[in-house]
Amino acid sequence: MSSDMWLVAGLGNPGSGYEGNRHNTGFMLIDYLVEKFGIPLDKTKFNGVFGKGFLNKNSILLVKPFSYMNMSGLPLRALSDYFNVDVSRIIIAYDDLDLPTGQIRIRKKGGAGGHKGVKSIIETFGTENIGRIKIGIGRPERREQVVSYVLHDFESHEKDIIKSSIEKAAGVVEDIIQKGYTVCMNNFN
């Protein structure tokens, strides 16, 4: 039987060397939620760090998988199984190259769109029906620069934009949990 808990996971790469990288935008959202709701990431299990708490009256699990981006699905699946979280109550947040820097897009389901962390999650769970919050990081000028681009920090002129979009994304998490995806997609997309 599934619990009524929500699992909110931010995708990123572990380690201080990746902290401000574009690819760690999902981790940035989790860090913001930790502060906003006072839910410390104080437990480790299944190659992930997490904290349990409440968002209003809703039980919530905030998660950062520490498996590196391309293997994100394994710790998320293990934690969702351990806590009996139904896949319909999972929200993943991550960077999106195809959106302008700071733009947010919400989806209730969909493909990986070239994102290897999302691909890992879809493969591990065996479904594309996993809710997500995409946070735009823009594209580099030349395609061959993608890996270097996502593994570098935001430029100084982008930092305020990303900070603002992380704050908006936190509101999206609240709205998804309290009002559902349809309302959120109508309001934010």
CSV table of N, CA and C in Angstrom, one decimal, residues 1 5 16 18-19 31 38-39 46 51 64 84 87 96 104 150 152 163 178 183 185:
chain,number,residue,atom,x,y,z
A,1,MET,N,0.8,-1.2,0.0
A,1,MET,CA,0.0,0.0,0.0
A,1,MET,C,0.9,1.3,0.0
A,5,MET,N,3.0,10.2,1.3
A,5,MET,CA,4.1,11.0,1.3
A,5,MET,C,4.5,11.4,-0.2
A,16,SER,N,31.6,19.3,-3.7
A,16,SER,CA,31.7,20.7,-3.7
A,16,SER,C,32.2,21.3,-5.1
A,18,TYR,N,31.0,20.7,-7.9
A,18,TYR,CA,29.9,20.8,-8.8
A,18,TYR,C,28.8,21.8,-8.2
A,19,GLU,N,29.0,22.3,-7.0
A,19,GLU,CA,27.9,23.0,-6.3
A,19,GLU,C,27.2,24.1,-7.1
A,31,ASP,N,18.1,22.6,-1.9
A,31,ASP,CA,18.7,23.4,-0.8
A,31,ASP,C,17.8,24.6,-0.4
A,38,GLY,N,12.5,24.2,6.6
A,38,GLY,CA,13.2,23.7,7.8
A,38,GLY,C,13.3,22.2,7.9
A,39,ILE,N,13.5,21.6,6.8
A,39,ILE,CA,13.6,20.2,6.7
A,39,ILE,C,15.1,19.8,6.4
A,46,PHE,N,20.7,4.4,0.6
A,46,PHE,CA,20.6,4.1,-0.9
A,46,PHE,C,21.3,5.1,-1.7
A,51,GLY,N,15.8,14.3,3.7
A,51,GLY,CA,15.2,14.8,5.0
A,51,GLY,C,13.7,14.6,4.9
A,64,LYS,N,18.4,14.4,-2.5
A,64,LYS,CA,19.4,14.6,-3.4
A,64,LYS,C,20.1,13.2,-3.7
A,84,ASN,N,7.5,3.6,0.4
A,84,ASN,CA,6.2,3.3,-0.2
A,84,ASN,C,5.6,4.5,-0.9
A,87,VAL,N,4.6,6.4,-7.6
A,87,VAL,CA,5.3,7.2,-8.6
A,87,VAL,C,4.5,8.5,-9.0
A,96,ASP,N,17.4,22.3,-17.7
A,96,ASP,CA,16.9,22.0,-19.1
A,96,ASP,C,17.6,23.0,-20.0
A,104,ILE,N,10.7,28.3,-16.3
A,104,ILE,CA,10.3,27.0,-15.6
A,104,ILE,C,9.2,26.4,-16.5
A,150,VAL,N,27.3,22.7,-19.1
A,150,VAL,CA,26.5,22.3,-17.9
A,150,VAL,C,27.3,22.1,-16.7
A,152,HIS,N,29.8,24.0,-15.7
A,152,HIS,CA,30.3,25.3,-15.2
A,152,HIS,C,29.3,26.0,-14.5
A,163,LYS,N,18.3,32.5,-9.2
A,163,LYS,CA,17.8,32.6,-7.8
A,163,LYS,C,16.3,32.8,-7.8
A,178,GLN,N,-0.4,20.7,-3.3
A,178,GLN,CA,-1.7,21.2,-2.8
A,178,GLN,C,-2.8,21.3,-3.8
A,183,VAL,N,-3.5,22.5,-12.5
A,183,VAL,CA,-3.5,23.9,-12.0
A,183,VAL,C,-2.1,24.5,-12.2
A,185,MET,N,0.4,23.6,-14.2
A,185,MET,CA,0.8,23.8,-15.6
A,185,MET,C,0.0,24.9,-16.3
